[in-house]
Amino acid sequence: MEDSQKVTVLKPSAGWAGIDFAGIWQYRDLLLLLVRRDFLAQYKQTILGPAWFVLQPLFLTIVFTLIFGNFAQIPTEGLPPLLFYNSGLIIWSYFSSCFTGNASVFTSNAGIYQKVYYPRLINPLANCTSALFGFSIQIVFFLGYFCIYKFLIPTEEFFSMTWAMLLLPALIPLVASLGLGMGLWMSVLTAKYRDFNQITGFLAQALMYATPIIYPLSEIPEKYRFWASLNPMAPVVETFRFALLGKGSFSTSHFIYSGIVALCILLSGMYFFKRTERRVVDYL
């Protein structure tokens, strides 16, 4: 008697048809579970725990203040150096977490990818979502620094939050899209060529210095300013600083440009990720 038992083979599709948004929604409980796991694992067995979310950018802000503010005398548009550097580092840290965290998503999840099927995009999305916790904590402490300088420490320079705060609900997804898209591109390359593990860190550091975090965009010579603005994170940092402090080179056209670039990188990254994910598992 023949065995009529059916065998179901689960495998991801390639191309745009393989981007299973319905499947991602179906596995939303897994997404939330991974967000919780990533958040807890990041500071597991540490003494200070989530306090590192605040201490890391604060220490870097102090270093920038000493080196670039006091020694190099780089202008901060009249803003207190702590507020100037910290505002740039907050939004940059979120981008960096999305980018570098997702660059190794295949290698860091190799065990589960080889055994269990679920939409692979769940892990990159979880990385970007869990990074929001650190971003939120840093924003709260920045507001504390802001109030101290605004009301307790007298300063001749006027600074205040602006109407551009209304852009934050669009700015944060823009940064997440840019970091996620770049991370998806790098994740496939990293899985196949482990040299890209080193390149990821170098690229993130190089991009940080190419972004107006330790200097205002207005300090770049006019003939080079256009090229500096091609960095999609440059308008983002300037807009974020303008929203929080009222200083920065805000431009609607540059903001829209960053959004278009972020969308293109995200969509192409998702396509590349889905098109190659079936073969990439063989390299792990």
mmCIF file of C-alpha atoms in Angstrom:
data_model
loop_
_atom_site.group_PDB
_atom_site.id
_atom_site.type_symbol
_atom_site.label_atom_id
_atom_site.label_comp_id
_atom_site.label_asym_id
_atom_site.label_seq_id
_atom_site.Cartn_x
_atom_site.Cartn_y
_atom_site.Cartn_z
ATOM 1 C CA MET A 1 0.000 0.000 0.000
ATOM 2 C CA GLU A 2 1.492 3.312 -1.060
ATOM 3 C CA ASP A 3 2.262 5.967 1.534
ATOM 4 C CA SER A 4 0.058 8.963 0.757
ATOM 5 C CA GLN A 5 1.516 11.179 3.452
ATOM 6 C CA LYS A 6 2.282 14.647 2.116
ATOM 7 C CA VAL A 7 5.556 16.439 2.676
ATOM 8 C CA THR A 8 5.503 20.230 2.812
ATOM 9 C CA VAL A 9 8.717 22.041 1.916
ATOM 10 C CA LEU A 10 9.060 25.575 3.242
ATOM 11 C CA LYS A 11 11.450 27.856 1.441
ATOM 12 C CA PRO A 12 11.618 31.611 0.910
ATOM 13 C CA SER A 13 10.752 33.045 -2.472
ATOM 14 C CA ALA A 14 13.130 35.249 -4.370
ATOM 15 C CA GLY A 15 12.567 38.798 -5.584
ATOM 16 C CA TRP A 16 9.861 41.242 -4.602
ATOM 17 C CA ALA A 17 7.304 38.444 -4.292
ATOM 18 C CA GLY A 18 9.413 37.003 -1.492
ATOM 19 C CA ILE A 19 8.979 40.028 0.775
ATOM 20 C CA ASP A 20 6.244 38.508 2.896
ATOM 21 C CA PHE A 21 4.755 41.475 4.748
ATOM 22 C CA ALA A 22 1.738 39.385 5.749
ATOM 23 C CA GLY A 23 4.087 36.775 7.175
ATOM 24 C CA ILE A 24 5.964 39.414 9.163
ATOM 25 C CA TRP A 25 2.679 40.574 10.663
ATOM 26 C CA GLN A 26 1.728 36.966 11.386
ATOM 27 C CA TYR A 27 5.001 36.521 13.294
ATOM 28 C CA ARG A 28 4.679 39.819 15.180
ATOM 29 C CA ASP A 29 4.749 37.964 18.520
ATOM 30 C CA LEU A 30 8.134 36.540 17.563
ATOM 31 C CA LEU A 31 9.266 40.054 16.634
ATOM 32 C CA LEU A 32 8.346 41.347 20.095
ATOM 33 C CA LEU A 33 10.042 38.348 21.706
ATOM 34 C CA LEU A 34 13.258 39.036 19.790
ATOM 35 C CA VAL A 35 13.106 42.722 20.716
ATOM 36 C CA ARG A 36 12.911 41.758 24.378
ATOM 37 C CA ARG A 37 15.709 39.216 23.947
ATOM 38 C CA ASP A 38 18.017 41.712 22.234
ATOM 39 C CA PHE A 39 17.374 44.355 24.874
ATOM 40 C CA LEU A 40 18.058 42.000 27.783
ATOM 41 C CA ALA A 41 21.040 40.277 26.161
ATOM 42 C CA GLN A 42 22.798 43.534 25.352
ATOM 43 C CA TYR A 43 23.498 44.369 28.989
ATOM 44 C CA LYS A 44 23.149 40.961 30.608
ATOM 45 C CA GLN A 45 25.610 40.431 33.483
ATOM 46 C CA THR A 46 26.604 44.102 33.512
ATOM 47 C CA ILE A 47 26.616 46.146 36.707
ATOM 48 C CA LEU A 48 25.215 49.366 35.260
ATOM 49 C CA GLY A 49 22.833 47.731 32.779
ATOM 50 C CA PRO A 50 20.751 50.183 30.700
ATOM 51 C CA ALA A 51 22.716 53.082 32.225
ATOM 52 C CA TRP A 52 25.252 52.417 29.469
ATOM 53 C CA PHE A 53 22.715 53.824 27.027
ATOM 54 C CA VAL A 54 23.388 57.202 28.651
ATOM 55 C CA LEU A 55 27.016 56.802 29.719
ATOM 56 C CA GLN A 56 28.407 55.843 26.308
ATOM 57 C CA PRO A 57 27.256 58.974 24.415
ATOM 58 C CA LEU A 58 27.971 61.119 27.486
ATOM 59 C CA PHE A 59 31.590 59.925 27.705
ATOM 60 C CA LEU A 60 32.027 60.447 23.970
ATOM 61 C CA THR A 61 30.494 63.914 24.279
ATOM 62 C CA ILE A 62 33.018 64.812 26.991
ATOM 63 C CA VAL A 63 35.892 63.557 24.814
ATOM 64 C CA PHE A 64 34.625 65.567 21.831
ATOM 65 C CA THR A 65 34.275 68.645 24.029
ATOM 66 C CA LEU A 66 37.864 68.367 25.259
ATOM 67 C CA ILE A 67 39.501 67.506 21.930
ATOM 68 C CA PHE A 68 37.444 69.276 19.283
ATOM 69 C CA GLY A 69 35.948 72.030 21.416
ATOM 70 C CA ASN A 70 38.862 73.076 23.639
ATOM 71 C CA PHE A 71 41.956 71.931 21.733
ATOM 72 C CA ALA A 72 40.904 72.129 18.065
ATOM 73 C CA GLN A 73 38.568 75.100 18.721
ATOM 74 C CA ILE A 74 35.944 73.858 16.261
ATOM 75 C CA PRO A 75 32.896 76.175 16.497
ATOM 76 C CA THR A 76 29.597 74.809 17.794
ATOM 77 C CA GLU A 77 27.384 77.588 16.397
ATOM 78 C CA GLY A 78 27.343 79.298 19.789
ATOM 79 C CA LEU A 79 25.733 76.289 21.465
ATOM 80 C CA PRO A 80 27.039 74.726 24.676
ATOM 81 C CA PRO A 81 29.402 71.970 23.482
ATOM 82 C CA LEU A 82 27.637 69.293 25.525
ATOM 83 C CA LEU A 83 24.315 70.020 23.831
ATOM 84 C CA PHE A 84 25.876 70.370 20.380
ATOM 85 C CA TYR A 85 27.811 67.102 20.414
ATOM 86 C CA ASN A 86 25.214 65.111 22.334
ATOM 87 C CA SER A 87 22.396 66.054 19.968
ATOM 88 C CA GLY A 88 24.400 64.754 17.019
ATOM 89 C CA LEU A 89 25.525 61.609 18.800
ATOM 90 C CA ILE A 90 21.997 60.625 19.847
ATOM 91 C CA ILE A 91 20.621 60.360 16.328
ATOM 92 C CA TRP A 92 23.892 58.937 15.014
ATOM 93 C CA SER A 93 23.947 56.207 17.686
ATOM 94 C CA TYR A 94 20.519 55.029 16.581
ATOM 95 C CA PHE A 95 21.611 54.859 12.937
ATOM 96 C CA SER A 96 24.833 53.084 13.887
ATOM 97 C CA SER A 97 22.947 50.509 15.978
ATOM 98 C CA CYS A 98 20.619 49.734 13.064
ATOM 99 C CA PHE A 99 23.489 49.512 10.590
ATOM 100 C CA THR A 100 26.125 47.567 12.525
ATOM 101 C CA GLY A 101 23.586 45.394 14.350
ATOM 102 C CA ASN A 102 22.051 44.191 11.095
ATOM 103 C CA ALA A 103 25.348 43.843 9.240
ATOM 104 C CA SER A 104 25.982 40.580 11.114
ATOM 105 C CA VAL A 105 22.376 39.368 11.297
ATOM 106 C CA PHE A 106 23.069 36.179 9.311
ATOM 107 C CA THR A 107 26.159 35.134 11.248
ATOM 108 C CA SER A 108 24.692 35.981 14.655
ATOM 109 C CA ASN A 109 21.504 34.002 13.932
ATOM 110 C CA ALA A 110 23.083 31.168 11.936
ATOM 111 C CA GLY A 111 21.945 28.447 14.325
ATOM 112 C CA ILE A 112 18.253 29.288 14.218
ATOM 113 C CA TYR A 113 18.288 30.155 10.494
ATOM 114 C CA GLN A 114 19.530 26.650 9.662
ATOM 115 C CA LYS A 115 16.871 24.915 11.757
ATOM 116 C CA VAL A 116 13.666 26.949 11.819
ATOM 117 C CA TYR A 117 11.792 28.734 9.065
ATOM 118 C CA TYR A 118 10.214 32.129 9.645
ATOM 119 C CA PRO A 119 10.470 35.446 7.764
ATOM 120 C CA ARG A 120 14.175 36.311 7.997
ATOM 121 C CA LEU A 121 13.419 40.026 7.989
ATOM 122 C CA ILE A 122 12.042 39.588 11.510
ATOM 123 C CA ASN A 123 15.562 39.733 12.974
ATOM 124 C CA PRO A 124 16.666 42.991 11.287
ATOM 125 C CA LEU A 125 13.368 44.617 12.238
ATOM 126 C CA ALA A 126 13.832 43.451 15.827
ATOM 127 C CA ASN A 127 17.315 45.004 15.905
ATOM 128 C CA CYS A 128 15.995 48.390 14.776
ATOM 129 C CA THR A 129 13.074 48.231 17.206
ATOM 130 C CA SER A 130 15.183 47.290 20.234
ATOM 131 C CA ALA A 131 17.594 50.143 19.424
ATOM 132 C CA LEU A 132 14.691 52.543 19.971
ATOM 133 C CA PHE A 133 14.861 51.863 23.713
ATOM 134 C CA GLY A 134 18.362 53.308 23.931
ATOM 135 C CA PHE A 135 17.406 56.208 21.680
ATOM 136 C CA SER A 136 14.403 57.045 23.894
ATOM 137 C CA ILE A 137 16.469 56.960 27.084
ATOM 138 C CA GLN A 138 19.110 59.224 25.532
ATOM 139 C CA ILE A 139 16.446 61.713 24.426
ATOM 140 C CA VAL A 140 15.069 61.909 27.969
ATOM 141 C CA PHE A 141 18.501 62.644 29.418
ATOM 142 C CA PHE A 142 19.222 65.159 26.660
ATOM 143 C CA LEU A 143 16.091 67.041 27.688
ATOM 144 C CA GLY A 144 17.530 67.080 31.202
ATOM 145 C CA TYR A 145 20.790 68.603 29.934
ATOM 146 C CA PHE A 146 18.742 71.077 27.903
ATOM 147 C CA CYS A 147 16.783 72.239 30.964
ATOM 148 C CA ILE A 148 19.966 72.621 33.014
ATOM 149 C CA TYR A 149 21.563 74.885 30.406
ATOM 150 C CA LYS A 150 18.310 76.688 29.657
ATOM 151 C CA PHE A 151 17.257 77.534 33.200
ATOM 152 C CA LEU A 152 20.184 76.968 35.588
ATOM 153 C CA ILE A 153 23.325 77.919 33.664
ATOM 154 C CA PRO A 154 23.258 81.460 32.236
ATOM 155 C CA THR A 155 24.394 81.788 28.629
ATOM 156 C CA GLU A 156 24.424 84.693 26.195
ATOM 157 C CA GLU A 157 23.432 82.528 23.243
ATOM 158 C CA PHE A 158 19.739 81.893 22.681
ATOM 159 C CA PHE A 159 18.660 78.362 21.831
ATOM 160 C CA SER A 160 15.303 76.656 21.951
ATOM 161 C CA MET A 161 13.281 73.873 20.392
ATOM 162 C CA THR A 162 11.615 74.709 17.087
ATOM 163 C CA TRP A 163 8.674 73.704 14.932
ATOM 164 C CA ALA A 164 10.945 71.096 13.325
ATOM 165 C CA MET A 165 10.156 68.891 16.337
ATOM 166 C CA LEU A 166 7.068 67.996 14.299
ATOM 167 C CA LEU A 167 9.410 66.265 11.842
ATOM 168 C CA LEU A 168 10.684 63.777 14.434
ATOM 169 C CA PRO A 169 7.942 61.199 13.682
ATOM 170 C CA ALA A 170 9.265 61.184 10.099
ATOM 171 C CA LEU A 171 12.935 61.586 11.008
ATOM 172 C CA ILE A 172 13.184 58.454 13.159
ATOM 173 C CA PRO A 173 11.732 56.061 10.525
ATOM 174 C CA LEU A 174 14.015 57.724 7.970
ATOM 175 C CA VAL A 175 17.093 56.929 10.075
ATOM 176 C CA ALA A 176 15.842 53.399 10.753
ATOM 177 C CA SER A 177 15.246 52.838 7.025
ATOM 178 C CA LEU A 178 18.726 54.047 6.135
ATOM 179 C CA GLY A 179 20.422 51.933 8.808
ATOM 180 C CA LEU A 180 18.263 48.891 8.050
ATOM 181 C CA GLY A 181 18.850 49.116 4.304
ATOM 182 C CA MET A 182 22.622 49.465 4.646
ATOM 183 C CA GLY A 183 22.659 46.678 7.229
ATOM 184 C CA LEU A 184 20.749 44.322 4.919
ATOM 185 C CA TRP A 185 23.225 44.926 2.110
ATOM 186 C CA MET A 186 26.170 44.351 4.411
ATOM 187 C CA SER A 187 24.630 41.268 6.081
ATOM 188 C CA VAL A 188 24.710 39.250 2.866
ATOM 189 C CA LEU A 189 28.280 40.318 2.091
ATOM 190 C CA THR A 190 29.381 39.569 5.652
ATOM 191 C CA ALA A 191 27.878 36.072 5.553
ATOM 192 C CA LYS A 192 29.794 35.189 2.392
ATOM 193 C CA TYR A 193 32.982 37.179 2.961
ATOM 194 C CA ARG A 194 33.922 37.538 6.626
ATOM 195 C CA ASP A 195 36.314 40.391 5.777
ATOM 196 C CA PHE A 196 33.261 42.623 5.700
ATOM 197 C CA ASN A 197 32.996 42.230 9.483
ATOM 198 C CA GLN A 198 36.037 44.496 9.709
ATOM 199 C CA ILE A 199 34.844 46.773 6.921
ATOM 200 C CA THR A 200 31.528 47.392 8.692
ATOM 201 C CA GLY A 201 33.173 48.936 11.753
ATOM 202 C CA PHE A 202 35.545 51.002 9.636
ATOM 203 C CA LEU A 203 32.723 52.210 7.390
ATOM 204 C CA ALA A 204 30.566 53.225 10.360
ATOM 205 C CA GLN A 205 33.439 55.195 11.885
ATOM 206 C CA ALA A 206 34.310 56.869 8.583
ATOM 207 C CA LEU A 207 30.678 57.854 8.042
ATOM 208 C CA MET A 208 30.532 59.366 11.518
ATOM 209 C CA TYR A 209 33.398 61.746 10.760
ATOM 210 C CA ALA A 210 31.876 62.532 7.359
ATOM 211 C CA THR A 211 28.649 63.559 9.108
ATOM 212 C CA PRO A 212 28.345 66.970 10.861
ATOM 213 C CA ILE A 213 28.449 65.641 14.420
ATOM 214 C CA ILE A 214 31.679 67.186 15.696
ATOM 215 C CA TYR A 215 31.332 70.217 13.416
ATOM 216 C CA PRO A 216 28.401 72.166 11.969
ATOM 217 C CA LEU A 217 27.679 71.869 8.267
ATOM 218 C CA SER A 218 28.060 75.644 7.990
ATOM 219 C CA GLU A 219 31.786 75.332 8.825
ATOM 220 C CA ILE A 220 32.477 73.314 5.691
ATOM 221 C CA PRO A 221 33.820 75.554 2.884
ATOM 222 C CA GLU A 222 31.131 76.512 0.410
ATOM 223 C CA LYS A 223 32.767 74.680 -2.498
ATOM 224 C CA TYR A 224 32.681 71.392 -0.569
ATOM 225 C CA ARG A 225 29.316 71.816 1.156
ATOM 226 C CA PHE A 226 27.337 70.317 -1.714
ATOM 227 C CA TRP A 227 29.419 67.142 -1.621
ATOM 228 C CA ALA A 228 29.078 66.930 2.146
ATOM 229 C CA SER A 229 25.304 67.206 1.788
ATOM 230 C CA LEU A 230 25.261 64.123 -0.439
ATOM 231 C CA ASN A 231 25.803 62.099 2.721
ATOM 232 C CA PRO A 232 22.145 61.279 3.569
ATOM 233 C CA MET A 233 22.886 61.417 7.292
ATOM 234 C CA ALA A 234 24.151 65.015 7.087
ATOM 235 C CA PRO A 235 20.689 66.607 6.573
ATOM 236 C CA VAL A 236 19.289 64.232 9.201
ATOM 237 C CA VAL A 237 21.735 65.350 11.901
ATOM 238 C CA GLU A 238 21.333 69.016 10.972
ATOM 239 C CA THR A 239 17.532 68.719 11.055
ATOM 240 C CA PHE A 240 17.622 66.896 14.388
ATOM 241 C CA ARG A 241 19.880 69.556 15.901
ATOM 242 C CA PHE A 242 17.727 72.327 14.468
ATOM 243 C CA ALA A 243 14.607 70.733 15.956
ATOM 244 C CA LEU A 244 16.094 70.393 19.449
ATOM 245 C CA LEU A 245 18.225 73.525 19.650
ATOM 246 C CA GLY A 246 17.165 75.899 16.886
ATOM 247 C CA LYS A 247 20.634 75.807 15.309
ATOM 248 C CA GLY A 248 21.621 73.953 12.180
ATOM 249 C CA SER A 249 21.389 74.158 8.400
ATOM 250 C CA PHE A 250 17.852 72.925 7.853
ATOM 251 C CA SER A 251 16.803 72.538 4.221
ATOM 252 C CA THR A 252 13.533 71.054 3.001
ATOM 253 C CA SER A 253 15.123 69.880 -0.254
ATOM 254 C CA HIS A 254 18.003 68.186 1.587
ATOM 255 C CA PHE A 255 15.560 66.522 3.984
ATOM 256 C CA ILE A 256 13.503 65.167 1.072
ATOM 257 C CA TYR A 257 16.723 64.017 -0.607
ATOM 258 C CA SER A 258 17.673 62.020 2.504
ATOM 259 C CA GLY A 259 14.224 60.445 2.543
ATOM 260 C CA ILE A 260 14.478 59.391 -1.109
ATOM 261 C CA VAL A 261 17.971 57.940 -0.629
ATOM 262 C CA ALA A 262 16.876 56.087 2.517
ATOM 263 C CA LEU A 263 13.873 54.609 0.703
ATOM 264 C CA CYS A 264 16.006 53.495 -2.258
ATOM 265 C CA ILE A 265 18.619 51.890 0.004
ATOM 266 C CA LEU A 266 15.929 50.184 2.089
ATOM 267 C CA LEU A 267 14.008 48.739 -0.872
ATOM 268 C CA SER A 268 17.152 47.608 -2.683
ATOM 269 C CA GLY A 269 18.515 46.127 0.554
ATOM 270 C CA MET A 270 15.302 44.190 1.172
ATOM 271 C CA TYR A 271 15.316 42.915 -2.411
ATOM 272 C CA PHE A 272 18.981 41.854 -2.211
ATOM 273 C CA PHE A 273 18.381 40.239 1.197
ATOM 274 C CA LYS A 274 15.369 38.236 0.014
ATOM 275 C CA ARG A 275 16.948 37.289 -3.306
ATOM 276 C CA THR A 276 20.046 35.787 -1.693
ATOM 277 C CA GLU A 277 18.877 34.515 1.705
ATOM 278 C CA ARG A 278 18.311 30.963 0.439
ATOM 279 C CA ARG A 279 21.921 30.676 -0.746
ATOM 280 C CA VAL A 280 23.506 32.615 2.103
ATOM 281 C CA VAL A 281 22.545 29.966 4.681
ATOM 282 C CA ASP A 282 24.914 27.570 2.884
ATOM 283 C CA TYR A 283 27.850 29.853 3.711
ATOM 284 C CA LEU A 284 27.136 29.967 7.446
#
